[in-house]
mmCIF file of C-alpha atoms in Angstrom:
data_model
loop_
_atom_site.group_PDB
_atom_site.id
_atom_site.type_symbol
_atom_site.label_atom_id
_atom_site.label_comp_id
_atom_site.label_asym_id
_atom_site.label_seq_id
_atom_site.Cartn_x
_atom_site.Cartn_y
_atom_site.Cartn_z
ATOM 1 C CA UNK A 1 119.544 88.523 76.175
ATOM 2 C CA UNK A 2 118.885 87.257 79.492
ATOM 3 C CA UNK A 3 119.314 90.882 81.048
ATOM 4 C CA UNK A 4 116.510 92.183 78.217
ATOM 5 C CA UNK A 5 113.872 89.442 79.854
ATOM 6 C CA UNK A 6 114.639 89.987 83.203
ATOM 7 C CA UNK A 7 113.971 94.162 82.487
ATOM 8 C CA UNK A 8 110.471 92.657 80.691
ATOM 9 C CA UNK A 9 109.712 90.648 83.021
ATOM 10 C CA UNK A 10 109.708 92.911 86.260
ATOM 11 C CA UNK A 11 107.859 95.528 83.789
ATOM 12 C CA UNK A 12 105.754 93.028 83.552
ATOM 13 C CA UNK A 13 104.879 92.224 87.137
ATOM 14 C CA UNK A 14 105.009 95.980 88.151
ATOM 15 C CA UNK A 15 102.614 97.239 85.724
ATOM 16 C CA UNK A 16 100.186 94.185 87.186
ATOM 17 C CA UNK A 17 100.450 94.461 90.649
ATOM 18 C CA UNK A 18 96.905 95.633 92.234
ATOM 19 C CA UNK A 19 96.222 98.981 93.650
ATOM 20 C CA UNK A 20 95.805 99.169 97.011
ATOM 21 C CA UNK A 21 92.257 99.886 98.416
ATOM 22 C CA UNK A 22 90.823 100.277 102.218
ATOM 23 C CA UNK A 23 92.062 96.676 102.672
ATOM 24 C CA UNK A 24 96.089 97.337 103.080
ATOM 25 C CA UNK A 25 95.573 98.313 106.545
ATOM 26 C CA UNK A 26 94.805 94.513 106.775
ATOM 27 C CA UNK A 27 98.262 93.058 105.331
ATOM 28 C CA UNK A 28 99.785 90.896 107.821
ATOM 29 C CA UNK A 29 102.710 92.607 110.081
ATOM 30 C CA UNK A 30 106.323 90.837 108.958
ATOM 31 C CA UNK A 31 109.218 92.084 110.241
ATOM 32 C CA UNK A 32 111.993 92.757 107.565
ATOM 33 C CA UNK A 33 115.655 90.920 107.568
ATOM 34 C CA UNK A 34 118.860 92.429 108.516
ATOM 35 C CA UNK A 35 120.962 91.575 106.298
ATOM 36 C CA UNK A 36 119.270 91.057 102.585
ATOM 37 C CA UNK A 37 117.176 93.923 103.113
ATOM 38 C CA UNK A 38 113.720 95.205 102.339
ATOM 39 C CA UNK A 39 112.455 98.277 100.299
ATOM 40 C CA UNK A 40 109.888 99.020 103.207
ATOM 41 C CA UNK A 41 107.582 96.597 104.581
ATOM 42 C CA UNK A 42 105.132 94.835 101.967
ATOM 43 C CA UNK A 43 101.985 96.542 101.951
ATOM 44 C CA UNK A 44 103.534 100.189 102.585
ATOM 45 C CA UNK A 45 101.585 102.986 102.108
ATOM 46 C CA UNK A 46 102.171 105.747 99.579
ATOM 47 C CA UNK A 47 104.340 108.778 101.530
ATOM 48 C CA UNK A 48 106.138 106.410 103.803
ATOM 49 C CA UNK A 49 110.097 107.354 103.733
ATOM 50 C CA UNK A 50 113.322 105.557 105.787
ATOM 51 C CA UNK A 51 116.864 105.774 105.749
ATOM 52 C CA UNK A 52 119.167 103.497 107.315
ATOM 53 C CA UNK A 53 122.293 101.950 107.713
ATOM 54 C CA UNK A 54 123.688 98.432 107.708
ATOM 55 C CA UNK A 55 127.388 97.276 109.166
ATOM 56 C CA UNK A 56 128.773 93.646 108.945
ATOM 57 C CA UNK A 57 132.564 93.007 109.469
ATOM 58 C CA UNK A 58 133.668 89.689 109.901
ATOM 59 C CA UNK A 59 134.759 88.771 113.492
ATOM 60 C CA UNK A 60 137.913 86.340 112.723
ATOM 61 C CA UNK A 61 140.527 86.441 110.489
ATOM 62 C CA UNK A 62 143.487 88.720 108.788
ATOM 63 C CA UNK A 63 141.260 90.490 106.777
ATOM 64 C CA UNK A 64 138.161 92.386 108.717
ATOM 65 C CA UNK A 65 137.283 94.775 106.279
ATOM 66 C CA UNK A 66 134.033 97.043 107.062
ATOM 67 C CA UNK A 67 131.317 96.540 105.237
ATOM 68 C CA UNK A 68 128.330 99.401 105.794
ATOM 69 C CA UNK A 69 125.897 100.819 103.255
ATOM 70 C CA UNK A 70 123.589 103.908 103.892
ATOM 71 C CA UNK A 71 120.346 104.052 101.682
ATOM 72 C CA UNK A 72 117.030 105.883 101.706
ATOM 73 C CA UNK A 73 114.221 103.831 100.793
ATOM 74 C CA UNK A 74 110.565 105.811 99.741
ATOM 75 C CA UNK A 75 106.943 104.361 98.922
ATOM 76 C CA UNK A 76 105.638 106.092 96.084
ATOM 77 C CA UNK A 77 102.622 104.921 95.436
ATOM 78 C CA UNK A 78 100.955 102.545 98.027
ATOM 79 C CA UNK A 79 102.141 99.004 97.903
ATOM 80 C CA UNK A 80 105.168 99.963 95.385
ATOM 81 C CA UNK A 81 108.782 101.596 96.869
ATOM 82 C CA UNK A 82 111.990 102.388 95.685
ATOM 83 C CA UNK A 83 115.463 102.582 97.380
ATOM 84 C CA UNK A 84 119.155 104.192 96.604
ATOM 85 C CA UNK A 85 121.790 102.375 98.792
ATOM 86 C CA UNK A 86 125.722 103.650 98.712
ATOM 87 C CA UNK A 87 127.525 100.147 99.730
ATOM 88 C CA UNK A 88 131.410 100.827 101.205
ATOM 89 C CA UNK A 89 134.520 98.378 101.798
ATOM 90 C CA UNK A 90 135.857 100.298 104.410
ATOM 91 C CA UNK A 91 136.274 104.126 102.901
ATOM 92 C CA UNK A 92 135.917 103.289 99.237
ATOM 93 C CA UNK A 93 132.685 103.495 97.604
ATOM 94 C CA UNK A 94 132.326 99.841 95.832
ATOM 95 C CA UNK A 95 128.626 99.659 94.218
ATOM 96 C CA UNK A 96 125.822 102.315 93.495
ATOM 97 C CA UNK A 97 122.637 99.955 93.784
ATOM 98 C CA UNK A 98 119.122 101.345 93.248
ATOM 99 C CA UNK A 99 115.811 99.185 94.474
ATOM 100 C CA UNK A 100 112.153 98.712 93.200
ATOM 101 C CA UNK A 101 109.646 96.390 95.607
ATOM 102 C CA UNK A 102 105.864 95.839 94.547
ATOM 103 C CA UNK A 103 103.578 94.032 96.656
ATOM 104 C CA UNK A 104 100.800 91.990 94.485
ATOM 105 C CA UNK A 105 98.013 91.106 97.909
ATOM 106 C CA UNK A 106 97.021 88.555 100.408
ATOM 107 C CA UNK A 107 96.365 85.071 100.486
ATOM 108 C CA UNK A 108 95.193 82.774 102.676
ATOM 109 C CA UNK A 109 92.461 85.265 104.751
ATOM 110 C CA UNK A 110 95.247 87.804 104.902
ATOM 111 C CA UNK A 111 98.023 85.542 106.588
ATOM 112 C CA UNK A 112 99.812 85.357 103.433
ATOM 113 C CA UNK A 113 101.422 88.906 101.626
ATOM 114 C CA UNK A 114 103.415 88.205 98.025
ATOM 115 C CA UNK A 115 105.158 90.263 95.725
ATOM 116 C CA UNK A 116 108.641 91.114 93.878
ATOM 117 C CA UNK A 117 111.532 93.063 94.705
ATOM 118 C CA UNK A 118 114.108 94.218 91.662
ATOM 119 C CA UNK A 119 117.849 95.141 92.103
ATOM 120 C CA UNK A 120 120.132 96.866 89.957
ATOM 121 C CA UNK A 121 123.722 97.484 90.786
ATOM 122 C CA UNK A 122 126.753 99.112 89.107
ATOM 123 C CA UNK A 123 130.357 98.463 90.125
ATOM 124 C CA UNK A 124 133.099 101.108 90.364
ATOM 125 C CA UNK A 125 136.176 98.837 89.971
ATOM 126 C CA UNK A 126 134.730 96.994 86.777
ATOM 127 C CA UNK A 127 132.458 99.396 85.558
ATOM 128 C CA UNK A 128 129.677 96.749 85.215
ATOM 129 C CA UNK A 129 126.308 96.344 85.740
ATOM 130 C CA UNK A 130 123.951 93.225 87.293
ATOM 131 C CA UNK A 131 120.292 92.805 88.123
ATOM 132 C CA UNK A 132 118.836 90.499 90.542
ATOM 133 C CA UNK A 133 114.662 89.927 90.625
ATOM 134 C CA UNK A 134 113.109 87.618 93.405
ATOM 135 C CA UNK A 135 109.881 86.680 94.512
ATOM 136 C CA UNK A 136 108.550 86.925 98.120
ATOM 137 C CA UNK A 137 106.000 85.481 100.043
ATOM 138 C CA UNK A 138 105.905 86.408 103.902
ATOM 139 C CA UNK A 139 103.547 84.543 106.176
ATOM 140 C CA UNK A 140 101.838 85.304 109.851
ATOM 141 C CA UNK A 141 101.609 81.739 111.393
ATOM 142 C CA UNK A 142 100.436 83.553 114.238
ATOM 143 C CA UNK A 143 100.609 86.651 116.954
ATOM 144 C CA UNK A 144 104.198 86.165 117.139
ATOM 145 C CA UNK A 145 105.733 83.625 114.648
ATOM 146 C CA UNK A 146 105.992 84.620 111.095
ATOM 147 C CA UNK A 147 108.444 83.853 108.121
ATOM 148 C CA UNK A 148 109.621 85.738 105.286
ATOM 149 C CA UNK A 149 111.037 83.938 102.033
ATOM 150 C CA UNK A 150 112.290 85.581 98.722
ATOM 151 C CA UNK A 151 114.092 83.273 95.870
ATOM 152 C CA UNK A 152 115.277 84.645 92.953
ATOM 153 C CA UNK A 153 117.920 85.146 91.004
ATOM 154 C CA UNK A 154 121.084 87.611 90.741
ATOM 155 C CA UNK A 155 124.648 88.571 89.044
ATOM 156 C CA UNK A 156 122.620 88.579 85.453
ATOM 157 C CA UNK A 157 124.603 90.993 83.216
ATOM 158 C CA UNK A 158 124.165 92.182 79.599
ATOM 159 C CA UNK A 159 125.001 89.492 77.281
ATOM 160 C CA UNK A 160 125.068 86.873 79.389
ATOM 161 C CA UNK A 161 123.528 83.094 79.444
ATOM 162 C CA UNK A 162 120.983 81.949 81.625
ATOM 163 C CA UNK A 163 123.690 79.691 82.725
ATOM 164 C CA UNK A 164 126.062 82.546 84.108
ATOM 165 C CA UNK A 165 123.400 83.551 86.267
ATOM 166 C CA UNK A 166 123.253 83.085 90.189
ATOM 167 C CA UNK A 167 120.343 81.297 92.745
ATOM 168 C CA UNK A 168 119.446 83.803 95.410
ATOM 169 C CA UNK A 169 118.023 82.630 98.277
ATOM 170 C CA UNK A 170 116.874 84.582 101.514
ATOM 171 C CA UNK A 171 114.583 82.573 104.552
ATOM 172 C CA UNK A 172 114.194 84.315 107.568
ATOM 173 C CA UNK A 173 111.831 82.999 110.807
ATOM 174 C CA UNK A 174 110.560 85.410 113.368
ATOM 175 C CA UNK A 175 109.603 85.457 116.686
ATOM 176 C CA UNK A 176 108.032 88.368 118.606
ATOM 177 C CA UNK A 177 109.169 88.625 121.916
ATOM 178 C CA UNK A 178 106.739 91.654 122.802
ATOM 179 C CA UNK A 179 105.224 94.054 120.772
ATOM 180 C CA UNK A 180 108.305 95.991 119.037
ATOM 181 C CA UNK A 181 111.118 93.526 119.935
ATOM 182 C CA UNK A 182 111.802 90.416 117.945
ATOM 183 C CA UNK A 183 114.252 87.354 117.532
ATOM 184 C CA UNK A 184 115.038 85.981 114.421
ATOM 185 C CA UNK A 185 117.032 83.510 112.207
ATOM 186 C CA UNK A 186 117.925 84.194 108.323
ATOM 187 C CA UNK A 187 119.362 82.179 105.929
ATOM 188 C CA UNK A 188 121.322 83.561 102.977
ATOM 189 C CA UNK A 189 122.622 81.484 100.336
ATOM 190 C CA UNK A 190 123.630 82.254 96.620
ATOM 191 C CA UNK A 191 125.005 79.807 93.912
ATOM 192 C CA UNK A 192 127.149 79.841 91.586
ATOM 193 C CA UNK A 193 131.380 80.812 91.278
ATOM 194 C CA UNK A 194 131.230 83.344 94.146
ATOM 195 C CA UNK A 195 128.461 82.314 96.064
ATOM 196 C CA UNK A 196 128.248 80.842 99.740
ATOM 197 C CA UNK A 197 125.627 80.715 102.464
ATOM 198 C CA UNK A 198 125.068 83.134 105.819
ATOM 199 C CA UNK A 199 122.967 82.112 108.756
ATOM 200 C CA UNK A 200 122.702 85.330 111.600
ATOM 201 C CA UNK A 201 120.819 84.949 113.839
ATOM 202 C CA UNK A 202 119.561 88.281 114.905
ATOM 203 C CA UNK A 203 116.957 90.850 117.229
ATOM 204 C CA UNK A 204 115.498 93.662 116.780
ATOM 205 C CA UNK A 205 114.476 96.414 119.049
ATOM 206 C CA UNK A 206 113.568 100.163 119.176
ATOM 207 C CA UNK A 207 116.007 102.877 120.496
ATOM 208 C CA UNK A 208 113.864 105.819 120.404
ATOM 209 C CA UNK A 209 110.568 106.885 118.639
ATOM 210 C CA UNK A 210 110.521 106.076 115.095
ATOM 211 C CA UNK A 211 114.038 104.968 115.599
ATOM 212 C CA UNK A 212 114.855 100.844 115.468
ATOM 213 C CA UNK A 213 118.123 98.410 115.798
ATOM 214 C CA UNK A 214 118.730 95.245 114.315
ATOM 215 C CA UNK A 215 121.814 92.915 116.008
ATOM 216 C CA UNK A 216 123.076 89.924 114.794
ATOM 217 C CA UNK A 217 126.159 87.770 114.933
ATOM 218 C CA UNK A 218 126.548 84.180 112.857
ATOM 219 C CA UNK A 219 128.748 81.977 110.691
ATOM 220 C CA UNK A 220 129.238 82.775 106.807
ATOM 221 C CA UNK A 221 130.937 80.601 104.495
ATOM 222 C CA UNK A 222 131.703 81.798 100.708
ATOM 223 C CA UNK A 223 132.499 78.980 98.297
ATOM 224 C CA UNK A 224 136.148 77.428 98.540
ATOM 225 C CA UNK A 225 136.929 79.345 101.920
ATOM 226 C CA UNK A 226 136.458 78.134 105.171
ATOM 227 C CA UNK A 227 133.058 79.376 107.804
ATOM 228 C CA UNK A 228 134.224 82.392 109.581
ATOM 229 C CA UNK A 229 131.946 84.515 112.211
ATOM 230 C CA UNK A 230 130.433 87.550 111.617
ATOM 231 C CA UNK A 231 128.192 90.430 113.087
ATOM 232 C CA UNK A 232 125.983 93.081 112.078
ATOM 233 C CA UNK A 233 124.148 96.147 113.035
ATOM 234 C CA UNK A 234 121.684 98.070 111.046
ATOM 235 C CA UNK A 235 120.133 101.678 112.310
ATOM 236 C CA UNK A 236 116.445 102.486 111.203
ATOM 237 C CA UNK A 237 114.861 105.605 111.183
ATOM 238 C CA UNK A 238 111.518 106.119 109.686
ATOM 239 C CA UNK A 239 110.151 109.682 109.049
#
């Protein structure tokens, strides 16, 4: 039941997000987290395609298992994108996850851009199926400090309660260092049986035209197990 109004309700907010105009050039510049990524910047135009590639491992511990995921993400109409991301334990395939992001406009004389993202994902071992929808709001404070948040929620299944289903929450502060290179600081955490909380700090630089790096290295901590470190790399490359 609860998977049936989730499905309605990002219908819902698709189908009513506003075309974009001559204005969308104006949509404030946010960079995008490492970890809980993006499906494009909010406010991409129609045409725009990436691929790229995220690695975290943890750094301590008997079991350092590899986690990477390669995905293509594509605007297809401007201000609305969709993504297909392959996520791997090591060599095994564990999830085929697909992506939708809308963005609805600016608030606050264009300081403030809004809109949803949607995630469905299907697991190998179990053969199930989840959806997550949050909301985002990114904000330029000014020329270099911004902040992206997106709450939501995730793990809902078919058949399930609204009980069963988990908090999402992703908070991430930026600071730009120069034009194209940027520290940051995000904050993962998600309720619930298996959830936890992530903070990686992080920066993010360009290697080569069209082609960007995101580093980071921090502490997560999943319910009933103790904070270990990790670190992260994801490889952009935008066509």
């Amino acid at each position: 039941m609860f998977s049936r109004r989730l499905a309605a309700l990002t219908l819902a907010i698709a189908t009513a997000a506003p075309a974009f105009g001559a204005e969308a050039n104006a949509y404030p510049d946010i960079p995008e987290p490492m970890v809980f990524d993006m499906v494009r910047p909010m406010g991409a135009r129609r045409g725009e395609l990436e691929t790229n590639v995220l690695a975290l491992s943890p750094l301590s511990g008997q079991e350092r298992a590899l986690e990477w995921a390669p995905e293509v993400e594509y605007t297809i109409a401007d201000g609305f994108a969709l993504e297909f991301e392959l996520p791997f334990e090591g060599t095994r395939l564990a999830e085929l996850k697909m992506g939708a992001q809308a963005t609805f406009g600016t608030m606050d004389q264009g300081r403030i851009v809004h809109g949803v993202q949607f995630l469905g994902i299907y697991e190998r071992e179990s053969r199930r199926t989840s959806q997550a929808l949050l909301y985002m709001l990114g904000r330029r404070h000014n020329e270099r400090l911004s902040t992206m948040t997106m709450v939501g929620v995730g793990d809902v299944r078919l058949g399930q309660s609204e009980s069963d289903a988990g908090l999402l929450v992703n908070h991430s502060t930026f600071y730009d260092l120069t034009r194209d290179r940027v520290v940051g600081l995000e904050v993962n955490y998600k309720s619930h049986r298996d959830g936890g909380i992530a903070l990686i700090p992080q920066f993010h630089a360009p290697l080569a035209d069209k082609v960007n790096v995101q580093l980071g290295a921090g502490v997560d901590r999943q319910r009933g197990e103790p904070a270990r470190p990790v670190g992260g790399v994801r490889l952009i490359k935008e066509f």
